[in-house]
């Protein structure tokens, strides 16, 4: 699902852009997450790098460590102001990522301006990363 939402004129001068899609927790789903996010960023006229690398790492983690057979993971991209937020939600809320447990999160930590984990609702967790894209 791809949708664009425009905020009321008195709140923001630019639209809130939003893209979300459910993908299978497989290597193919992770690759598709990167391809779809790249095309969406291109459509919005935003830089592809380093967002494409962050999406690739978070989607690969969802397909590898957050995999539950029969349950998809969700990729969400949205832009508010000058910030691009990337979210990957999986259904393994019991397996929280730890910085230093693998090179993927070290890469996300190095590339993102901010990142973190948001729990729930059970059994989900969302790993998010933010990039200050338009102000740079």
Coordinates of N, CA, C and O in Angstrom, one line a residue:
X1 N 0.9 -1.2 0.0 CA 0.0 0.0 0.0 C 0.9 1.2 0.0 O 1.8 1.3 0.8
X2 N 0.6 2.1 -0.9 CA 1.4 3.4 -1.0 C 0.4 4.5 -0.9 O -0.6 4.6 -1.6
X3 N 0.6 5.4 0.1 CA -0.3 6.5 0.2 C 0.5 7.8 0.6 O 1.5 7.7 1.3
X4 N 0.0 8.9 0.1 CA 0.5 10.1 0.5 C -0.5 10.9 1.3 O -1.7 10.9 0.9
X5 N -0.1 11.5 2.4 CA -1.0 12.2 3.3 C -0.6 13.6 3.3 O 0.6 13.9 3.6
X6 N -1.5 14.5 3.2 CA -1.1 15.9 3.3 C -1.6 16.5 4.6 O -2.8 16.3 5.0
X7 N -0.7 17.1 5.4 CA -1.1 17.7 6.6 C -1.9 19.0 6.4 O -1.7 19.6 5.3
X8 N -2.7 19.4 7.3 CA -3.4 20.7 7.2 C -2.4 21.8 7.0 O -1.3 21.8 7.6
X9 N -2.8 22.8 6.3 CA -1.8 23.9 6.0 C -1.3 24.6 7.2 O -0.2 25.1 7.2
X10 N -2.1 24.7 8.2 CA -1.6 25.4 9.4 C -0.6 24.6 10.2 O 0.0 25.1 11.1
X11 N -0.4 23.3 9.9 CA 0.5 22.5 10.7 C 1.9 22.3 10.0 O 2.9 22.5 10.7
X12 N 1.9 22.0 8.8 CA 3.2 21.8 8.0 C 3.0 22.4 6.7 O 2.0 22.4 6.0
X13 N 4.2 22.9 6.1 CA 4.1 23.5 4.8 C 4.4 22.4 3.7 O 4.1 22.6 2.6
X14 N 4.9 21.2 4.1 CA 5.1 20.2 3.1 C 4.3 18.9 3.5 O 3.9 18.7 4.6
X15 N 4.0 18.1 2.5 CA 3.2 16.9 2.7 C 3.9 15.9 3.6 O 5.2 15.8 3.6
X16 N 3.2 15.1 4.3 CA 3.7 13.9 5.0 C 3.6 12.8 4.0 O 2.6 12.4 3.6
X17 N 4.8 12.3 3.7 CA 4.8 11.2 2.7 C 4.9 9.9 3.4 O 5.7 9.7 4.3
X18 N 4.2 8.9 3.0 CA 4.1 7.6 3.7 C 4.0 6.4 2.7 O 3.2 6.5 1.7
X19 N 4.8 5.4 2.9 CA 4.8 4.2 2.1 C 4.8 3.0 3.1 O 5.7 3.0 4.0
X20 N 4.0 2.0 2.9 CA 4.0 0.8 3.7 C 3.7 -0.4 2.9 O 2.8 -0.3 2.0
X21 N 4.3 -1.5 3.2 CA 4.1 -2.8 2.5 C 4.4 -3.9 3.4 O 5.3 -3.9 4.2
X22 N 3.6 -5.0 3.2 CA 3.9 -6.3 3.9 C 4.7 -7.2 3.0 O 4.3 -7.3 1.8
X23 N 5.7 -7.8 3.6 CA 6.5 -8.7 2.8 C 6.8 -10.0 3.5 O 6.8 -10.1 4.7
X24 N 7.1 -11.0 2.7 CA 7.3 -12.3 3.4 C 8.7 -12.3 4.1 O 9.6 -11.7 3.6
X25 N 8.8 -13.0 5.2 CA 10.1 -13.0 6.0 C 11.1 -14.0 5.4 O 11.4 -15.0 6.0
X26 N 11.5 -13.7 4.1 CA 12.4 -14.6 3.4 C 13.5 -13.7 2.8 O 13.3 -12.5 2.7
X27 N 14.5 -14.3 2.3 CA 15.5 -13.5 1.6 C 14.9 -12.7 0.4 O 15.3 -11.6 0.1
X28 N 14.0 -13.3 -0.3 CA 13.3 -12.7 -1.4 C 12.6 -11.4 -0.9 O 12.6 -10.4 -1.5
X29 N 11.8 -11.6 0.2 CA 11.1 -10.5 0.8 C 12.0 -9.3 1.2 O 11.7 -8.1 1.0
X30 N 13.2 -9.7 1.8 CA 14.2 -8.7 2.2 C 14.7 -7.9 0.9 O 14.9 -6.7 1.0
X31 N 15.0 -8.6 -0.1 CA 15.5 -8.0 -1.4 C 14.4 -7.1 -2.0 O 14.7 -6.0 -2.4
X32 N 13.2 -7.6 -1.9 CA 12.0 -6.8 -2.4 C 11.9 -5.5 -1.6 O 11.6 -4.4 -2.1
X33 N 12.1 -5.6 -0.3 CA 12.0 -4.4 0.6 C 13.0 -3.3 0.1 O 12.7 -2.1 0.0
X34 N 14.2 -3.7 -0.2 CA 15.2 -2.8 -0.7 C 14.8 -2.2 -2.0 O 14.9 -1.0 -2.2
X35 N 14.4 -3.0 -2.9 CA 14.0 -2.5 -4.3 C 12.8 -1.6 -4.2 O 12.8 -0.5 -4.8
X36 N 11.8 -1.9 -3.4 CA 10.6 -1.1 -3.3 C 10.9 0.3 -2.6 O 10.5 1.3 -3.0
X37 N 11.8 0.2 -1.6 CA 12.1 1.4 -0.9 C 13.0 2.3 -1.8 O 12.8 3.6 -1.8
X38 N 13.9 1.8 -2.6 CA 14.7 2.6 -3.5 C 13.8 3.3 -4.5 O 13.9 4.5 -4.8
X39 N 12.8 2.6 -5.1 CA 11.9 3.2 -6.1 C 11.0 4.3 -5.4 O 10.8 5.3 -6.0
X40 N 10.6 4.0 -4.2 CA 9.8 5.0 -3.5 C 10.6 6.3 -3.2 O 10.1 7.4 -3.4
X41 N 11.8 6.1 -2.7 CA 12.7 7.3 -2.5 C 12.9 8.0 -3.7 O 12.9 9.3 -3.8
X42 N 13.2 7.3 -4.8 CA 13.4 8.0 -6.1 C 12.2 8.8 -6.5 O 12.3 9.9 -7.0
X43 N 11.0 8.2 -6.3 CA 9.7 8.9 -6.7 C 9.6 10.2 -5.9 O 9.1 11.2 -6.4
X44 N 10.0 10.1 -4.6 CA 9.9 11.3 -3.7 C 11.0 12.3 -4.0 O 11.0 13.4 -3.4
X45 N 12.0 11.9 -4.8 CA 13.1 12.8 -5.0 C 14.1 12.9 -3.9 O 14.8 13.9 -3.7
X46 N 14.2 11.8 -3.1 CA 15.1 11.8 -1.9 C 16.3 11.0 -2.2 O 16.3 10.1 -3.1
X47 N 17.4 11.2 -1.5 CA 18.7 10.5 -1.7 C 18.4 9.0 -1.4 O 17.7 8.6 -0.5
X48 N 19.0 8.1 -2.2 CA 18.9 6.7 -2.0 C 19.8 6.2 -1.0 O 19.5 5.2 -0.3
X49 N 21.0 6.8 -0.8 CA 22.0 6.4 0.1 C 22.0 7.3 1.3 O 21.9 8.5 1.1
X50 N 22.1 6.9 2.5 CA 22.3 5.5 3.0 C 21.0 4.7 3.3 O 21.1 3.6 3.8
X51 N 19.9 5.3 2.9 CA 18.6 4.7 3.3 C 18.5 3.3 2.7 O 18.0 2.3 3.4
X52 N 19.0 3.0 1.5 CA 18.9 1.7 0.9 C 19.7 0.7 1.7 O 19.2 -0.5 1.9
X53 N 20.8 1.1 2.2 CA 21.6 0.1 3.1 C 20.9 -0.2 4.4 O 20.9 -1.3 4.9
X54 N 20.3 0.9 5.0 CA 19.6 0.7 6.2 C 18.4 -0.3 6.0 O 18.2 -1.2 6.8
X55 N 17.6 0.0 5.0 CA 16.5 -0.9 4.7 C 17.0 -2.3 4.5 O 16.4 -3.3 5.0
X56 N 18.0 -2.5 3.7 CA 18.5 -3.8 3.4 C 18.9 -4.6 4.7 O 18.6 -5.7 4.9
X57 N 19.6 -3.9 5.6 CA 20.0 -4.5 6.9 C 18.8 -4.8 7.8 O 18.7 -5.9 8.3
X58 N 17.9 -3.9 7.9 CA 16.7 -4.1 8.8 C 15.8 -5.2 8.2 O 15.3 -6.1 9.0
X59 N 15.6 -5.2 6.9 CA 14.8 -6.3 6.3 C 15.4 -7.6 6.4 O 14.8 -8.6 6.6
X60 N 16.8 -7.7 6.2 CA 17.5 -9.0 6.3 C 17.4 -9.5 7.7 O 17.2 -10.7 8.0
X61 N 17.4 -8.6 8.7 CA 17.3 -9.0 10.1 C 15.9 -9.5 10.4 O 15.7 -10.5 11.1
X62 N 14.9 -8.9 9.8 CA 13.5 -9.3 10.0 C 13.3 -10.7 9.3 O 12.6 -11.6 9.9
X63 N 13.9 -10.9 8.2 CA 13.8 -12.2 7.5 C 14.6 -13.3 8.2 O 14.2 -14.5 8.1
X64 N 15.6 -13.0 8.9 CA 16.5 -14.0 9.5 C 16.1 -14.2 11.0 O 15.9 -15.3 11.4
X65 N 16.1 -13.1 11.7 CA 15.9 -13.2 13.2 C 14.5 -13.0 13.6 O 14.1 -13.4 14.7
X66 N 13.7 -12.3 12.8 CA 12.3 -12.0 13.2 C 11.3 -12.9 12.5 O 10.1 -12.6 12.6
X67 N 11.8 -13.9 11.8 CA 10.9 -14.8 11.0 C 10.0 -15.7 11.9 O 10.5 -16.4 12.8
X68 N 8.7 -15.6 11.6 CA 7.8 -16.6 12.1 C 7.0 -17.1 10.9 O 6.4 -16.3 10.2
X69 N 7.0 -18.4 10.6 CA 6.3 -18.9 9.4 C 4.9 -18.4 9.4 O 4.2 -18.5 10.4
X70 N 4.5 -18.0 8.2 CA 3.1 -17.5 8.0 C 2.8 -16.1 8.5 O 1.7 -15.6 8.3
X71 N 3.8 -15.4 9.0 CA 3.6 -14.0 9.4 C 4.6 -13.1 8.7 O 5.8 -13.3 8.7
X72 N 4.1 -12.1 8.0 CA 4.9 -11.2 7.2 C 5.5 -10.1 8.1 O 5.2 -9.9 9.2
X73 N 6.5 -9.5 7.5 CA 7.1 -8.3 8.2 C 6.6 -7.1 7.4 O 6.2 -7.2 6.2
X74 N 6.6 -5.9 8.1 CA 6.1 -4.7 7.4 C 7.3 -3.7 7.3 O 8.0 -3.4 8.3
X75 N 7.4 -3.1 6.1 CA 8.3 -2.0 5.9 C 7.5 -0.7 5.8 O 6.5 -0.7 5.0
X76 N 7.9 0.3 6.5 CA 7.2 1.6 6.4 C 8.3 2.7 6.2 O 9.3 2.7 6.9
X77 N 8.0 3.5 5.3 CA 8.9 4.7 5.1 C 8.0 5.9 5.2 O 6.9 5.9 4.7
X78 N 8.4 6.9 6.0 CA 7.7 8.2 5.9 C 8.6 9.3 6.2 O 9.6 9.2 6.8
X79 N 8.1 10.5 5.6 CA 8.9 11.7 5.7 C 8.0 12.7 6.3 O 6.9 13.0 5.9
X80 N 8.6 13.3 7.4 CA 7.9 14.5 8.0 C 9.0 15.5 8.2 O 10.0 15.3 8.8
X81 N 8.7 16.7 7.6 CA 9.7 17.8 7.6 C 10.9 17.3 6.8 O 10.8 16.9 5.7
X82 N 12.1 17.4 7.5 CA 13.3 17.0 6.8 C 13.8 15.6 7.2 O 15.0 15.2 7.0
X83 N 12.9 14.8 7.9 CA 13.3 13.5 8.4 C 12.7 12.4 7.7 O 11.4 12.3 7.6
X84 N 13.5 11.4 7.2 CA 13.0 10.2 6.7 C 13.1 9.1 7.8 O 14.1 9.0 8.4
X85 N 12.0 8.5 8.1 CA 11.9 7.4 9.1 C 11.7 6.1 8.4 O 10.7 6.0 7.6
X86 N 12.5 5.1 8.7 CA 12.4 3.8 8.2 C 12.0 2.9 9.3 O 12.7 2.9 10.4
X87 N 11.0 2.1 9.1 CA 10.5 1.2 10.2 C 10.4 -0.2 9.6 O 9.8 -0.4 8.5
X88 N 10.9 -1.2 10.3 CA 10.7 -2.6 9.9 C 10.1 -3.3 11.1 O 10.7 -3.3 12.2
X89 N 8.9 -3.8 11.0 CA 8.1 -4.5 12.1 C 8.0 -6.0 11.8 O 7.6 -6.4 10.7
X90 N 8.4 -6.8 12.8 CA 8.3 -8.2 12.6 C 7.5 -8.8 13.8 O 7.1 -8.0 14.7
X91 N 7.3 -10.0 13.8 CA 6.4 -10.7 14.9 C 7.2 -11.5 15.9 O 6.7 -12.5 16.4
X92 N 8.5 -11.1 16.1 CA 9.3 -11.7 17.1 C 9.7 -10.7 18.2 O 10.9 -10.3 18.3
X93 N 8.7 -10.2 18.9 CA 8.9 -9.2 19.9 C 9.8 -9.7 21.1 O 10.3 -9.0 21.8
X94 N 9.9 -11.1 21.1 CA 10.7 -11.7 22.2 C 12.2 -11.7 21.9 O 13.0 -11.9 22.7
X95 N 12.6 -11.3 20.6 CA 14.0 -11.3 20.2 C 14.3 -9.8 19.9 O 14.2 -9.4 18.7
X96 N 14.8 -9.1 20.9 CA 15.2 -7.7 20.7 C 16.7 -7.7 20.2 O 17.5 -8.4 20.7
X97 N 16.9 -6.8 19.2 CA 18.3 -6.7 18.7 C 19.2 -6.0 19.7 O 18.8 -5.2 20.6
X98 N 20.5 -6.3 19.6 CA 21.5 -5.7 20.5 C 22.6 -5.2 19.6 O 23.1 -5.9 18.8
X99 N 23.0 -4.0 19.8 CA 24.2 -3.4 19.1 C 25.4 -4.2 19.5 O 25.6 -4.5 20.7
X100 N 26.1 -4.6 18.5 CA 27.3 -5.5 18.7 C 27.1 -6.9 18.5 O 28.0 -7.7 18.6
X101 N 25.8 -7.3 18.3 CA 25.5 -8.7 18.2 C 25.7 -9.2 16.7 O 25.6 -10.3 16.4
X102 N 25.9 -8.2 15.8 CA 26.2 -8.5 14.4 C 26.6 -7.3 13.7 O 26.4 -6.2 14.2
X103 N 27.1 -7.4 12.5 CA 27.6 -6.2 11.8 C 26.4 -5.4 11.2 O 26.6 -4.2 11.0
X104 N 25.2 -6.0 11.1 CA 24.1 -5.2 10.5 C 23.7 -4.0 11.3 O 23.5 -2.9 10.8
X105 N 23.5 -4.2 12.6 CA 23.1 -3.1 13.5 C 24.3 -2.1 13.7 O 24.0 -0.9 13.9
X106 N 25.5 -2.6 13.6 CA 26.6 -1.6 13.6 C 26.6 -0.7 12.4 O 26.9 0.5 12.5
X107 N 26.2 -1.3 11.3 CA 26.1 -0.5 10.1 C 24.9 0.5 10.2 O 25.1 1.7 9.8
X108 N 23.8 0.0 10.7 CA 22.7 0.9 10.9 C 23.1 2.1 11.8 O 22.8 3.2 11.6
X109 N 23.8 1.7 12.9 CA 24.2 2.7 13.9 C 25.1 3.8 13.3 O 25.0 4.9 13.6
X110 N 26.0 3.3 12.4 CA 26.9 4.2 11.7 C 26.2 5.1 10.7 O 26.6 6.3 10.5
X111 N 25.2 4.6 10.0 CA 24.6 5.3 8.9 C 23.4 6.2 9.3 O 23.2 7.3 8.7
X112 N 22.7 5.8 10.3 CA 21.5 6.6 10.7 C 21.8 7.7 11.7 O 22.8 7.6 12.4
X113 N 21.0 8.7 11.6 CA 21.2 9.8 12.6 C 20.7 9.4 14.0 O 21.2 9.8 15.0
X114 N 19.6 8.5 14.0 CA 19.1 7.9 15.2 C 18.5 6.6 14.8 O 18.0 6.4 13.7
X115 N 18.4 5.7 15.8 CA 17.7 4.4 15.6 C 17.3 3.8 16.9 O 17.8 4.2 18.0
X116 N 16.4 2.9 16.9 CA 16.0 2.3 18.2 C 15.0 1.2 17.9 O 14.7 0.7 16.8
X117 N 14.4 0.7 19.0 CA 13.4 -0.4 19.0 C 12.2 0.0 19.7 O 12.3 0.6 20.8
X118 N 11.0 -0.2 19.1 CA 9.7 0.1 19.8 C 9.0 -1.2 19.9 O 8.8 -2.0 18.9
X119 N 8.6 -1.6 21.1 CA 7.8 -2.9 21.3 C 6.4 -2.7 21.0 O 5.8 -1.6 20.9
X120 N 5.8 -3.9 20.7 CA 4.3 -4.1 20.6 C 3.6 -3.5 19.5 O 4.2 -2.9 18.6
X121 N 2.3 -3.8 19.4 CA 1.6 -4.7 20.3 C 2.1 -6.1 20.2 O 2.5 -6.5 19.1
X122 N 2.0 -6.9 21.2 CA 2.4 -8.3 21.3 C 1.9 -9.0 20.1 O 0.7 -8.9 19.8
X123 N 2.6 -9.8 19.3 CA 4.0 -10.2 19.6 C 5.0 -9.4 18.7 O 6.1 -9.9 18.4
X124 N 4.7 -8.2 18.3 CA 5.5 -7.4 17.4 C 6.6 -6.5 18.1 O 6.5 -6.2 19.2
X125 N 7.5 -6.2 17.2 CA 8.5 -5.1 17.6 C 8.8 -4.4 16.3 O 8.7 -4.9 15.2
X126 N 9.2 -3.1 16.4 CA 9.6 -2.3 15.3 C 11.0 -1.8 15.5 O 11.3 -1.2 16.6
X127 N 11.9 -2.0 14.6 CA 13.2 -1.4 14.5 C 13.1 -0.2 13.6 O 12.6 -0.3 12.5
X128 N 13.5 0.9 14.1 CA 13.4 2.1 13.3 C 14.7 2.9 13.2 O 15.6 2.7 14.1
X129 N 14.8 3.6 12.1 CA 16.0 4.4 11.9 C 15.6 5.7 11.3 O 14.7 5.7 10.4
X130 N 16.2 6.8 11.6 CA 15.9 8.1 11.0 C 17.1 8.7 10.4 O 18.2 8.6 10.9
X131 N 16.8 9.4 9.3 CA 17.8 10.2 8.5 C 17.3 11.6 8.3 O 16.2 11.8 7.9
X132 N 18.1 12.5 8.6 CA 17.8 13.9 8.3 C 18.2 14.1 6.8 O 19.3 14.4 6.5
X133 N 17.2 14.0 6.0 CA 17.5 13.9 4.5 C 17.4 15.3 3.8 O 18.2 15.5 2.9
X134 N 16.4 16.1 4.1 CA 16.2 17.3 3.3 C 16.9 18.5 3.8 O 17.2 19.4 3.0
X135 N 17.3 18.5 5.0 CA 18.0 19.6 5.6 C 19.5 19.5 5.3 O 20.2 20.5 5.6
X136 N 20.0 18.4 4.9 CA 21.5 18.2 4.7 C 21.9 18.8 3.4 O 21.2 19.1 2.5

